[in-house]
Amino acid sequence: MQMIMITGDNGITARGIADQIGMDQNSRIITGEQIDQLLDEELQKAVANVNIFSRVIPNHKMRIVQALKANGEIVAMTGDGVNDAPALKSADIGIAMGKRGSEVSREAADLILLDDNFATILDTVEDGRRIYDNIKKAVNYIFTIHIPIALSSLLGPLLKISPDALLLLPIHIVLMELIIDPTCSIVLERLPKEETIMKRAPRKANTPLLSHALLLKSILQGLMMFIASFGTYYLYYIDKGDPFLARTMGMTIIIFANIFLVLVNSSNQSLVIHSIKSLFQDRIICLSLCLTLLMLGIILYTPLHLFFKLVPLSLSQLLLSLFIGAFCVFWYEGIKFYLQKKHPLK
């Protein structure tokens, strides 16, 4: 993120203010008179290396904004006066001062900063990026968790398994949705920000929400969950001949994997061992995940298991389900570890 000062004051005053606020700067200052002598292509090169422009007029401000945009930058422009209006309108995001800003600047801007505090802009950008990240994580989760549900419902009849012995009956799909919806609307919405969230370049306006990489990740994670849950169910069904035990093992694996999926995908960069601490500082997230485990316990170890056509699992069977559910999700930690080694967090 590059910060640029554009002011009508002289260069000495501008540099003094930049020093006071701790703004990174280089030795060169370009004045409005020099801008008049530069062609558009020359100005594009200049704005890439200069971050203080002094003695400028409204036309200069707009040319600077347009030069930055021509370089492929996402430009946010702040201003409070009438002379800032053209540049505010030209920028990708025009931000006017709410207290001291003129009516013209507020009309030209996309956002109005009510407290006139520049730090609020950074906080807003940070929170906006966190929200966008969490939306992508929710989309990833929705795609992933529905793959084992959909494929199990399709493959069972293809293998000529009798309808009453299928892994997921309609009541179980409803039950899964009762787990999935709160996870999306409560847990994934509250995930904390990534450590490097403010060190990224702004994303392009035409960047799709569901990228090819995100779709591939969802498919691979969903297929691993499907193989683990349906494979365990099918092996138990063939070996034991007990559809209730087989179904219980398969469903329990899906529910455990659902929890592990949230933990693993809570960060695209940090390993889960680093994410868990921040996740469980949020009591709502902790409560939601614990309620999922409590619901599983109530369904398996109370008379409700008869209604859901399940059976109570022994300790060894429960631990096996836990291990398989963890294994089919935590493989992705190896990919994150590899990416961390290849591209260390800065």
XYZ file of C-alpha atoms in Angstrom:
346
model
C 0.000 0.000 0.000
C 1.483 3.317 -1.112
C 0.597 6.582 0.628
C 0.867 9.811 -1.393
C 0.549 13.396 -0.150
C -0.935 15.893 -2.609
C -1.036 19.439 -1.275
C -1.211 23.064 -2.332
C 1.471 23.941 0.247
C 5.129 24.278 -0.666
C 7.474 21.299 -0.610
C 9.243 22.231 2.635
C 5.944 22.377 4.543
C 4.796 19.117 2.961
C 7.996 17.315 3.914
C 7.793 18.665 7.460
C 4.263 17.318 7.870
C 5.329 13.976 6.374
C 8.143 13.755 8.938
C 5.769 14.540 11.805
C 3.300 11.809 10.889
C 6.026 9.238 10.154
C 5.118 8.914 6.489
C 7.557 6.951 4.323
C 9.015 9.240 1.658
C 11.820 9.571 -0.816
C 14.032 12.548 -1.536
C 12.135 13.773 -4.589
C 9.173 16.186 -4.520
C 7.252 17.092 -7.672
C 5.531 20.481 -7.912
C 2.476 21.446 -9.895
C 4.675 23.429 -12.277
C 6.691 20.292 -13.022
C 3.512 18.277 -13.571
C 2.488 20.752 -16.285
C 5.692 19.936 -18.130
C 5.211 16.146 -17.977
C 3.382 14.100 -20.572
C 0.863 11.565 -19.271
C 3.311 8.675 -19.836
C 6.061 10.545 -17.972
C 3.721 11.295 -15.086
C 2.806 7.599 -14.866
C 6.474 6.768 -14.327
C 6.901 9.611 -11.827
C 3.967 8.624 -9.569
C 5.459 5.155 -9.167
C 8.476 6.611 -7.329
C 7.280 9.894 -5.777
C 4.862 10.252 -2.877
C 4.856 14.028 -2.230
C 3.352 16.489 -4.694
C 3.304 20.176 -3.736
C 1.856 23.415 -5.125
C -0.833 21.549 -7.036
C -4.208 22.702 -8.353
C -7.363 20.598 -8.939
C -6.319 19.578 -12.455
C -2.979 18.293 -11.156
C -4.716 16.174 -8.502
C -6.937 14.556 -11.098
C -3.963 13.862 -13.403
C -2.073 12.201 -10.523
C -5.083 9.976 -9.764
C -5.482 9.056 -13.420
C -1.750 8.298 -13.734
C -1.939 5.936 -10.748
C -4.978 4.186 -12.235
C -3.176 3.877 -15.583
C -0.397 2.054 -13.702
C -2.963 -0.502 -12.541
C -3.240 0.848 -8.993
C -6.467 0.888 -6.974
C -6.703 4.531 -5.890
C -8.413 5.891 -2.782
C -8.426 9.706 -2.633
C -9.212 11.769 0.446
C -10.175 15.435 0.371
C -12.288 18.094 2.022
C -12.406 21.076 -0.319
C -14.166 22.082 -3.514
C -10.871 21.778 -5.385
C -10.649 18.077 -4.384
C -13.955 17.158 -6.031
C -12.588 16.268 -9.527
C -9.954 13.930 -8.056
C -12.457 12.387 -5.618
C -14.772 11.646 -8.533
C -11.956 10.226 -10.655
C -10.541 7.915 -7.966
C -11.680 4.324 -7.511
C -12.829 5.309 -4.021
C -13.343 8.975 -3.150
C -13.354 9.692 0.590
C -14.586 13.069 1.826
C -14.246 14.518 5.306
C -17.577 14.490 7.118
C -16.925 17.242 9.659
C -14.788 19.765 7.795
C -15.528 18.677 4.233
C -17.381 20.906 1.813
C -20.769 19.933 0.414
C -19.252 19.612 -3.071
C -16.560 17.174 -1.893
C -19.132 15.056 -0.048
C -21.324 14.881 -3.140
C -18.370 13.803 -5.305
C -17.110 11.144 -2.869
C -18.063 7.488 -2.571
C -17.539 7.449 1.199
C -17.815 10.129 3.876
C -15.453 9.898 6.845
C -17.611 11.000 9.752
C -14.804 11.444 12.295
C -12.231 12.984 9.858
C -9.678 10.510 11.247
C -7.331 8.995 8.666
C -6.737 5.944 10.877
C -10.427 5.084 10.483
C -9.786 4.498 6.773
C -7.147 1.878 7.582
C -9.441 0.208 10.129
C -12.253 0.156 7.564
C -10.037 -1.335 4.846
C -8.801 -3.974 7.287
C -12.312 -4.916 8.365
C -13.532 -4.937 4.765
C -10.768 -7.324 3.774
C -11.577 -9.554 6.750
C -15.251 -9.676 5.757
C -14.365 -10.455 2.135
C -11.968 -13.209 3.260
C -14.652 -14.707 5.476
C -17.189 -14.672 2.643
C -14.717 -16.641 0.516
C -14.137 -19.067 3.389
C -17.900 -19.527 3.759
C -18.241 -20.225 0.012
C -15.370 -22.718 0.257
C -17.063 -24.383 3.237
C -20.475 -24.602 1.520
C -19.005 -26.245 -1.577
C -16.830 -28.617 0.450
C -19.376 -29.854 2.980
C -22.065 -30.537 0.385
C -19.820 -32.746 -1.768
C -19.859 -35.756 0.620
C -23.586 -35.249 1.204
C -24.423 -35.116 -2.512
C -22.094 -37.920 -3.603
C -23.246 -40.215 -0.786
C -26.862 -39.698 -1.821
C -25.995 -40.507 -5.459
C -23.567 -43.399 -5.020
C -25.670 -45.429 -2.596
C -28.472 -46.195 -5.100
C -25.891 -46.803 -7.847
C -24.349 -49.537 -5.666
C -27.873 -50.986 -5.261
C -27.907 -50.411 -1.510
C -31.451 -50.736 -0.200
C -33.152 -47.385 0.549
C -33.414 -48.025 4.305
C -29.685 -48.835 4.521
C -28.359 -45.700 2.775
C -25.732 -43.589 4.530
C -27.900 -40.468 4.602
C -31.666 -40.638 4.874
C -33.724 -37.434 4.438
C -33.758 -36.879 8.214
C -29.958 -36.974 8.271
C -29.651 -34.418 5.465
C -31.951 -32.106 7.434
C -29.768 -32.700 10.492
C -26.633 -31.833 8.536
C -28.203 -28.571 7.353
C -28.899 -27.664 10.987
C -25.146 -27.920 11.548
C -24.068 -26.243 8.291
C -26.235 -23.110 8.522
C -25.055 -21.938 11.975
C -21.465 -22.680 10.984
C -21.777 -20.340 7.991
C -23.798 -17.597 9.645
C -22.068 -17.554 13.051
C -18.645 -19.211 13.064
C -17.246 -18.248 9.661
C -18.622 -14.713 9.958
C -16.627 -14.132 13.154
C -13.262 -15.513 12.057
C -10.375 -13.154 12.953
C -8.300 -11.402 10.301
C -5.245 -12.935 8.678
C -1.871 -11.767 10.030
C -0.778 -10.291 6.691
C -4.133 -8.842 5.691
C -2.850 -5.262 5.325
C 0.322 -6.239 3.481
C -1.538 -7.456 0.398
C -1.977 -5.442 -2.748
C -5.602 -4.404 -3.377
C -7.499 -6.992 -5.382
C -8.609 -6.129 -8.890
C -12.223 -5.052 -9.305
C -12.918 -7.919 -11.713
C -11.464 -10.619 -9.450
C -14.094 -13.396 -9.119
C -15.280 -14.411 -5.671
C -14.978 -18.099 -6.581
C -11.538 -18.443 -8.165
C -10.232 -21.594 -9.829
C -7.874 -22.185 -6.891
C -10.706 -21.880 -4.352
C -12.942 -24.209 -6.386
C -10.157 -26.794 -6.701
C -9.495 -26.594 -2.961
C -13.217 -27.121 -2.218
C -13.463 -30.097 -4.559
C -10.348 -31.796 -3.151
C -11.417 -31.268 0.471
C -14.965 -32.420 -0.303
C -13.771 -35.546 -2.127
C -11.484 -36.483 0.774
C -14.398 -36.142 3.206
C -16.588 -38.224 0.906
C -14.009 -40.989 0.503
C -13.435 -41.121 4.259
C -17.102 -41.102 5.336
C -18.671 -43.192 2.567
C -15.691 -45.568 2.427
C -15.935 -46.266 6.165
C -19.726 -46.658 5.931
C -19.474 -49.055 2.983
C -16.733 -51.195 4.544
C -18.716 -51.523 7.777
C -21.877 -52.277 5.808
C -20.198 -55.041 3.784
C -18.168 -56.462 6.685
C -20.654 -56.213 9.575
C -23.909 -56.311 7.618
C -25.304 -53.747 10.054
C -26.579 -50.656 8.174
C -27.262 -48.779 11.433
C -23.676 -49.108 12.689
C -22.294 -48.342 9.232
C -24.477 -45.236 8.932
C -23.508 -44.045 12.409
C -19.797 -44.357 11.618
C -20.176 -42.488 8.315
C -22.279 -39.676 9.801
C -20.021 -39.267 12.820
C -17.012 -38.895 10.521
C -18.802 -36.174 8.539
C -19.695 -34.259 11.717
C -16.150 -34.491 13.122
C -14.717 -33.518 9.722
C -17.093 -30.532 9.650
C -15.534 -29.174 12.850
C -11.986 -29.830 11.675
C -12.804 -28.171 8.335
C -13.641 -24.929 10.143
C -10.395 -25.065 12.117
C -8.212 -25.791 9.081
C -9.883 -23.244 6.782
C -10.019 -20.486 9.409
C -6.740 -19.235 7.930
C -5.393 -19.575 4.412
C -1.828 -19.068 5.641
C -1.343 -19.886 9.328
C -1.267 -23.493 10.477
C -4.193 -24.658 12.556
C -2.040 -24.870 15.690
C -1.629 -21.072 15.496
C -5.267 -20.440 14.571
C -6.875 -22.406 17.399
C -5.733 -19.967 20.097
C -7.342 -16.954 18.422
C -10.452 -18.930 17.471
C -11.198 -20.084 20.987
C -10.768 -16.594 22.384
C -14.122 -15.923 20.725
C -16.724 -17.454 23.029
C -19.385 -17.544 20.324
C -17.203 -19.646 18.010
C -16.206 -21.910 20.884
C -19.833 -22.318 21.982
C -21.026 -23.083 18.460
C -18.434 -25.816 17.900
C -19.069 -27.291 21.353
C -22.826 -27.368 20.696
C -22.156 -29.394 17.534
C -20.292 -31.988 19.626
C -23.010 -31.900 22.270
C -25.677 -32.497 19.622
C -23.724 -35.491 18.322
C -23.489 -36.910 21.836
C -27.218 -36.444 22.473
C -28.151 -38.094 19.178
C -25.887 -41.099 19.738
C -26.244 -41.726 23.454
C -29.884 -40.971 24.201
C -33.056 -42.687 22.960
C -33.018 -40.201 20.081
C -30.696 -42.569 18.214
C -33.717 -44.795 17.541
C -35.519 -41.920 15.828
C -32.474 -41.152 13.669
C -31.885 -44.873 12.927
C -28.416 -44.786 14.480
C -26.679 -46.783 17.191
C -24.423 -45.738 20.090
C -20.741 -46.127 19.245
C -18.206 -47.778 21.496
C -15.233 -45.716 22.657
C -12.940 -47.373 20.096
C -15.432 -46.740 17.281
C -15.871 -43.123 18.347
C -12.101 -42.570 18.461
C -11.715 -44.242 15.051
C -14.346 -41.872 13.637
C -12.507 -38.938 15.217
C -9.194 -40.052 13.699
C -10.640 -40.593 10.223
C -12.503 -37.266 10.368
C -9.269 -35.488 11.314
C -7.167 -37.282 8.709
C -9.503 -36.462 5.807
C -9.242 -32.717 6.589
C -5.812 -32.146 8.146
C -3.950 -33.257 5.020
C -4.440 -29.668 3.824
C -2.180 -28.485 6.646
C 0.695 -30.119 4.746
C -0.050 -27.902 1.745
C -0.134 -24.787 3.938
C 3.153 -25.824 5.548
C 4.743 -26.270 2.111
C 3.454 -22.866 0.958
C 4.785 -21.246 4.143
C 8.238 -22.641 3.453
C 8.091 -21.542 -0.173
C 6.595 -18.108 0.558
C 7.357 -17.193 4.212
C 4.965 -14.783 5.930
C 6.445 -11.312 6.188
